[in-house]
Short mmCIF file of C-alpha atoms in Angstrom, two decimals:
data_model
loop_
_atom_site.label_atom_id
_atom_site.label_comp_id
_atom_site.label_asym_id
_atom_site.label_seq_id
_atom_site.Cartn_x
_atom_site.Cartn_y
_atom_site.Cartn_z
CA MET M 22 18.78 95.35 103.10
CA GLN M 23 20.81 92.53 101.54
CA LEU M 24 24.14 93.33 99.89
CA TYR M 25 25.69 90.21 98.41
CA GLY M 26 24.17 88.09 101.15
CA GLU M 27 25.04 90.40 104.03
CA SER M 28 22.28 92.03 106.05
CA ILE M 29 22.70 95.78 106.52
CA GLN M 30 20.38 97.81 108.74
CA SER M 31 21.30 101.36 107.75
CA ARG M 32 20.30 102.54 104.28
CA LEU M 33 22.81 105.39 104.39
CA LEU M 34 26.33 104.80 103.05
CA ILE M 35 28.82 107.63 103.36
CA GLY M 36 32.27 108.54 102.12
CA THR M 37 35.28 109.42 104.20
CA ALA M 38 36.90 112.23 102.20
CA LEU M 39 36.88 116.03 102.56
CA TYR M 40 36.19 116.22 106.31
CA PRO M 41 37.95 119.06 108.14
CA SER M 42 39.56 116.59 110.57
CA PRO M 43 39.53 112.90 111.54
CA ALA M 44 37.71 113.82 114.75
CA VAL M 45 34.86 115.47 112.83
CA MET M 46 34.70 112.48 110.48
CA GLU M 47 34.39 110.14 113.46
CA GLN M 48 31.57 112.17 114.99
CA ALA M 49 29.76 112.38 111.65
CA LEU M 50 30.03 108.63 111.10
CA LYS M 51 28.53 108.02 114.52
CA ALA M 52 25.71 110.51 113.93
CA SER M 53 24.87 109.01 110.53
CA GLY M 54 24.41 105.49 111.83
CA ALA M 55 26.07 104.26 108.63
CA GLU M 56 27.43 100.73 108.68
CA ILE M 57 29.33 101.05 105.40
CA VAL M 58 31.93 103.66 104.50
CA THR M 59 33.73 104.12 101.20
CA VAL M 60 37.41 104.85 100.82
CA SER M 61 39.64 105.11 97.77
CA LEU M 62 42.80 103.09 97.49
CA ARG M 63 44.71 106.20 96.39
CA ARG M 64 43.75 108.04 99.55
CA GLU M 65 44.55 105.21 101.93
CA ALA M 66 47.76 104.24 100.13
CA ALA M 67 49.21 107.60 101.12
CA GLY M 68 49.50 106.12 104.61
CA GLY M 69 51.08 108.15 107.37
CA LYS M 70 49.30 109.55 110.39
CA ALA M 71 46.13 110.34 108.44
CA GLY M 72 45.81 106.73 107.33
CA ASP M 73 46.45 105.44 110.86
CA ALA M 74 43.78 107.76 112.28
CA PHE M 75 41.32 106.62 109.65
CA TRP M 76 41.80 102.96 110.49
CA ARG M 77 41.45 103.57 114.22
CA ILE M 78 38.15 105.34 113.64
CA VAL M 79 36.72 102.72 111.29
CA SER M 80 37.82 99.88 113.55
CA SER M 81 36.34 101.46 116.65
CA LEU M 82 32.98 101.97 114.95
CA GLY M 83 32.87 98.52 113.40
CA ALA M 84 32.06 99.99 109.98
CA LYS M 85 32.39 97.85 106.87
CA ILE M 86 34.75 99.14 104.19
CA LEU M 87 33.61 99.56 100.59
CA PRO M 88 36.80 100.41 98.66
CA ASN M 89 36.36 102.25 95.39
CA THR M 90 38.29 102.82 92.19
CA ALA M 91 37.82 106.60 92.25
CA GLY M 92 39.91 108.42 89.67
CA CYS M 93 40.27 105.46 87.30
CA ARG M 94 39.71 106.28 83.64
CA THR M 95 40.53 103.00 81.90
CA VAL M 96 39.41 99.42 82.31
CA GLN M 97 42.91 98.25 83.12
CA ASP M 98 43.43 100.96 85.71
CA ALA M 99 40.12 100.12 87.42
CA VAL M 100 40.79 96.37 87.43
CA THR M 101 44.31 96.79 88.78
CA THR M 102 43.14 99.21 91.47
CA ALA M 103 40.37 96.80 92.51
CA GLN M 104 42.84 93.94 92.82
CA MET M 105 45.15 96.06 94.97
CA ALA M 106 42.19 97.16 97.12
CA ARG M 107 41.19 93.55 97.74
CA GLU M 108 44.68 92.81 99.03
CA LEU M 109 44.83 95.92 101.20
CA PHE M 110 41.32 95.90 102.67
CA GLY M 111 40.67 92.16 102.69
CA THR M 112 37.24 92.33 101.06
CA PRO M 113 35.76 91.18 97.73
CA TRP M 114 33.53 94.27 97.72
CA ILE M 115 34.48 97.00 95.28
CA LYS M 116 32.70 100.17 94.24
CA LEU M 117 33.63 100.30 90.59
CA GLU M 118 34.18 103.67 88.94
CA VAL M 119 35.45 104.14 85.40
CA ILE M 120 35.27 107.85 84.63
CA GLY M 121 34.73 108.95 81.04
CA ASP M 122 34.50 112.74 81.33
CA ASP M 123 36.81 114.87 83.45
CA GLU M 124 34.42 117.81 83.77
CA MET M 125 31.17 116.04 84.64
CA LEU M 126 32.79 112.89 86.10
CA GLN M 127 30.25 110.86 84.16
CA PRO M 128 30.89 107.12 84.03
CA ASP M 129 32.38 105.57 80.90
CA VAL M 130 29.58 103.04 80.65
CA VAL M 131 31.28 100.94 77.96
CA GLY M 132 34.43 100.58 80.02
CA LEU M 133 32.37 100.10 83.17
CA ILE M 134 30.55 97.07 81.78
CA GLU M 135 33.81 95.54 80.55
CA ALA M 136 35.56 96.09 83.88
CA ALA M 137 32.59 94.75 85.84
CA ALA M 138 32.58 91.52 83.84
CA ILE M 139 36.32 91.03 84.40
CA LEU M 140 36.04 91.65 88.15
CA VAL M 141 33.01 89.40 88.63
CA ARG M 142 34.89 86.55 86.93
CA ASP M 143 37.77 87.27 89.32
CA GLY M 144 35.54 86.78 92.35
CA PHE M 145 34.70 90.38 93.18
CA GLN M 146 31.32 91.55 94.43
CA VAL M 147 30.90 94.67 92.34
CA PHE M 148 29.01 97.88 93.15
CA PRO M 149 29.14 99.75 89.82
CA TYR M 150 28.69 103.52 89.73
CA CYS M 151 26.61 104.10 86.60
CA THR M 152 24.03 106.34 84.95
CA GLU M 153 20.28 105.70 85.05
CA ASP M 154 20.36 104.16 81.56
CA LEU M 155 18.22 101.01 81.34
CA THR M 156 20.48 99.24 78.86
CA VAL M 157 23.62 99.92 80.87
CA VAL M 158 22.05 98.59 84.06
CA SER M 159 20.76 95.52 82.22
CA ARG M 160 24.27 94.78 80.91
CA LEU M 161 25.75 95.19 84.39
CA ILE M 162 23.22 92.76 85.82
CA ASP M 163 23.98 90.30 83.03
CA ALA M 164 27.67 90.65 83.90
CA GLY M 165 26.91 89.43 87.42
CA CYS M 166 26.39 92.62 89.43
CA GLU M 167 23.81 92.05 92.17
CA VAL M 168 23.92 95.73 93.18
CA VAL M 169 23.94 98.79 90.92
CA MET M 170 24.55 102.41 91.87
CA PRO M 171 22.92 104.90 89.46
CA TRP M 172 23.76 108.55 89.91
CA ALA M 173 21.27 111.25 90.88
CA SER M 174 23.42 113.95 89.26
CA PRO M 175 27.15 114.61 88.76
CA ILE M 176 29.46 113.90 91.69
CA GLY M 177 29.63 116.80 94.13
CA SER M 178 27.06 118.89 92.24
CA ALA M 179 24.43 118.84 95.04
CA LYS M 180 21.73 119.12 92.38
CA GLY M 181 19.78 116.16 93.67
CA ILE M 182 17.78 113.93 91.33
CA ILE M 183 17.83 115.62 87.92
CA ASN M 184 16.04 112.81 86.05
CA PRO M 185 13.32 111.44 88.33
CA TYR M 186 11.52 109.85 85.38
CA GLY M 187 14.63 107.90 84.43
CA LEU M 188 15.25 106.68 87.96
CA LYS M 189 11.61 105.72 88.51
CA THR M 190 11.64 103.79 85.24
CA LEU M 191 14.84 102.02 86.25
CA ARG M 192 13.41 101.07 89.63
CA ALA M 193 10.22 99.74 88.05
CA ARG M 194 12.05 97.75 85.37
CA PHE M 195 14.33 95.94 87.83
CA PRO M 196 12.27 95.64 91.03
CA ASP M 197 14.31 92.80 92.52
CA VAL M 198 17.78 94.32 92.03
CA THR M 199 19.35 96.18 94.93
CA MET M 200 19.87 99.80 93.85
CA ILE M 201 21.76 102.51 95.70
CA VAL M 202 21.47 106.09 94.45
CA ASP M 203 24.97 107.52 94.36
CA ALA M 204 26.39 110.97 93.62
CA GLY M 205 24.88 114.44 93.42
CA LEU M 206 22.71 114.38 96.55
CA GLY M 207 23.05 117.71 98.32
CA ALA M 208 20.24 117.85 100.87
CA PRO M 209 18.45 115.42 103.18
CA SER M 210 15.29 115.96 101.12
CA HIS M 211 17.13 114.56 98.08
CA ALA M 212 17.91 111.38 100.01
CA ALA M 213 14.33 111.08 101.22
CA GLU M 214 13.08 111.43 97.65
CA ALA M 215 15.31 108.56 96.48
CA LEU M 216 14.07 106.28 99.25
CA GLU M 217 10.45 107.28 98.57
CA MET M 218 10.96 106.08 94.97
CA GLY M 219 11.80 102.64 96.30
CA PHE M 220 15.57 102.74 96.04
CA ASP M 221 17.26 100.62 98.67
CA ALA M 222 19.81 103.14 99.93
CA VAL M 223 21.83 106.24 99.12
CA LEU M 224 25.56 106.92 99.15
CA LEU M 225 26.95 110.41 99.64
CA ASN M 226 30.01 112.23 100.89
CA THR M 227 30.34 115.91 99.99
CA ALA M 228 26.92 116.97 101.31
CA ILE M 229 27.94 115.91 104.81
CA ALA M 230 31.68 116.56 104.79
CA LYS M 231 31.42 120.10 103.39
CA ALA M 232 28.44 121.20 105.47
CA GLU M 233 28.98 123.98 108.02
CA ASP M 234 28.24 121.37 110.70
CA PRO M 235 29.01 117.91 109.29
CA VAL M 236 27.87 116.11 112.44
CA ARG M 237 24.40 117.64 112.49
CA MET M 238 24.10 117.18 108.73
CA ALA M 239 24.94 113.48 109.10
CA ALA M 240 22.17 113.17 111.66
CA ALA M 241 19.77 114.97 109.31
CA PHE M 242 20.53 112.56 106.47
CA LYS M 243 20.00 109.61 108.80
CA LEU M 244 16.51 110.87 109.66
CA ALA M 245 15.72 111.66 106.02
CA VAL M 246 16.64 108.17 104.86
CA GLU M 247 14.54 106.59 107.59
CA ALA M 248 11.59 108.85 106.72
CA GLY M 249 11.87 108.15 103.01
CA ARG M 250 11.96 104.40 103.45
CA THR M 251 9.08 104.44 105.92
CA ALA M 252 7.00 106.52 103.51
CA TYR M 253 7.72 104.11 100.66
CA GLU M 254 6.71 101.11 102.75
CA ALA M 255 3.58 102.92 103.98
CA GLY M 256 2.49 103.61 100.40
CA LEU M 257 2.48 107.15 99.08
CA MET M 258 -0.73 108.50 97.60
CA GLY M 259 -0.65 109.28 93.90
CA ALA M 260 -0.45 112.83 92.60
CA ARG M 261 -3.60 114.37 91.09
CA ASP M 262 -4.23 117.02 88.48
CA PHE M 263 -7.19 118.50 90.36
CA ALA M 264 -8.07 119.34 93.92
CA ALA M 265 -9.93 116.78 96.03
CA PRO M 266 -11.64 117.85 99.27
CA SER M 267 -10.27 116.23 102.40
CA THR M 268 -13.54 116.95 104.23
CA PRO M 269 -16.56 114.88 103.06
CA VAL M 270 -19.30 116.92 101.39
CA VAL M 271 -22.04 114.27 101.45
CA GLY M 272 -24.73 115.35 103.90
CA THR M 273 -23.38 118.88 104.23
CA PRO M 274 -26.35 121.25 104.89
CA PHE M 275 -26.99 124.05 102.45
CA TRP M 276 -29.54 126.85 102.16
CA HIS M 277 -31.44 128.50 99.28
CA ALA M 278 -32.09 132.20 99.37
CA ALA M 279 -35.79 133.03 100.01
CA SER M 280 -37.77 133.91 96.89
#
């Protein structure tokens, strides 16, 4: 998988919030095989022992940081946060979030497009968190985004893919654009479904961090992503409206009742 010219082996990206302890987070990161982890500037800026522990873990694992603008609700706030993140984390990568609804945490797509254009001109490599809307994604691509991150469902909802038709249409319309399904995935089967559709990767946090056993859940998601991608590359058979026998019937003997 190519992300702004960098080759990434794992198609599972995970967040670093909500874990019961830094030790559990470290074990979950290892079990997931993820090479990219997301972190918000607001969380890391708090500093202290928690921040120090986080950096030790990430450094020891060699994971690549994808900072995000979580919690930003205006274009200016998102742009300023991105610029601060670039200084703090030393990377042009930014997961861009501009939230438009406090209850559903749905992206403000108008503000998102505006902020993306500003950041691209400023040299950022933008990963925009968006909806599955074709027009929105087209505008983001036109703004210079080489990666887009459509949601499956609202952040933390665990509902999985609520609009499979919309995501399939999006994938078909932009076959050469790297797309990472982000937000709302609650089970490994949800991740496998996204990869089976042809999406390049998935990003999730809550489904692992809030599981009864985050480490085993991270391992489960790793396997699901690998299975989904393998199935997509192998070529899934199409669904049918009627049954079709798996055992050939040509040449099958049959008998007539005697008259």
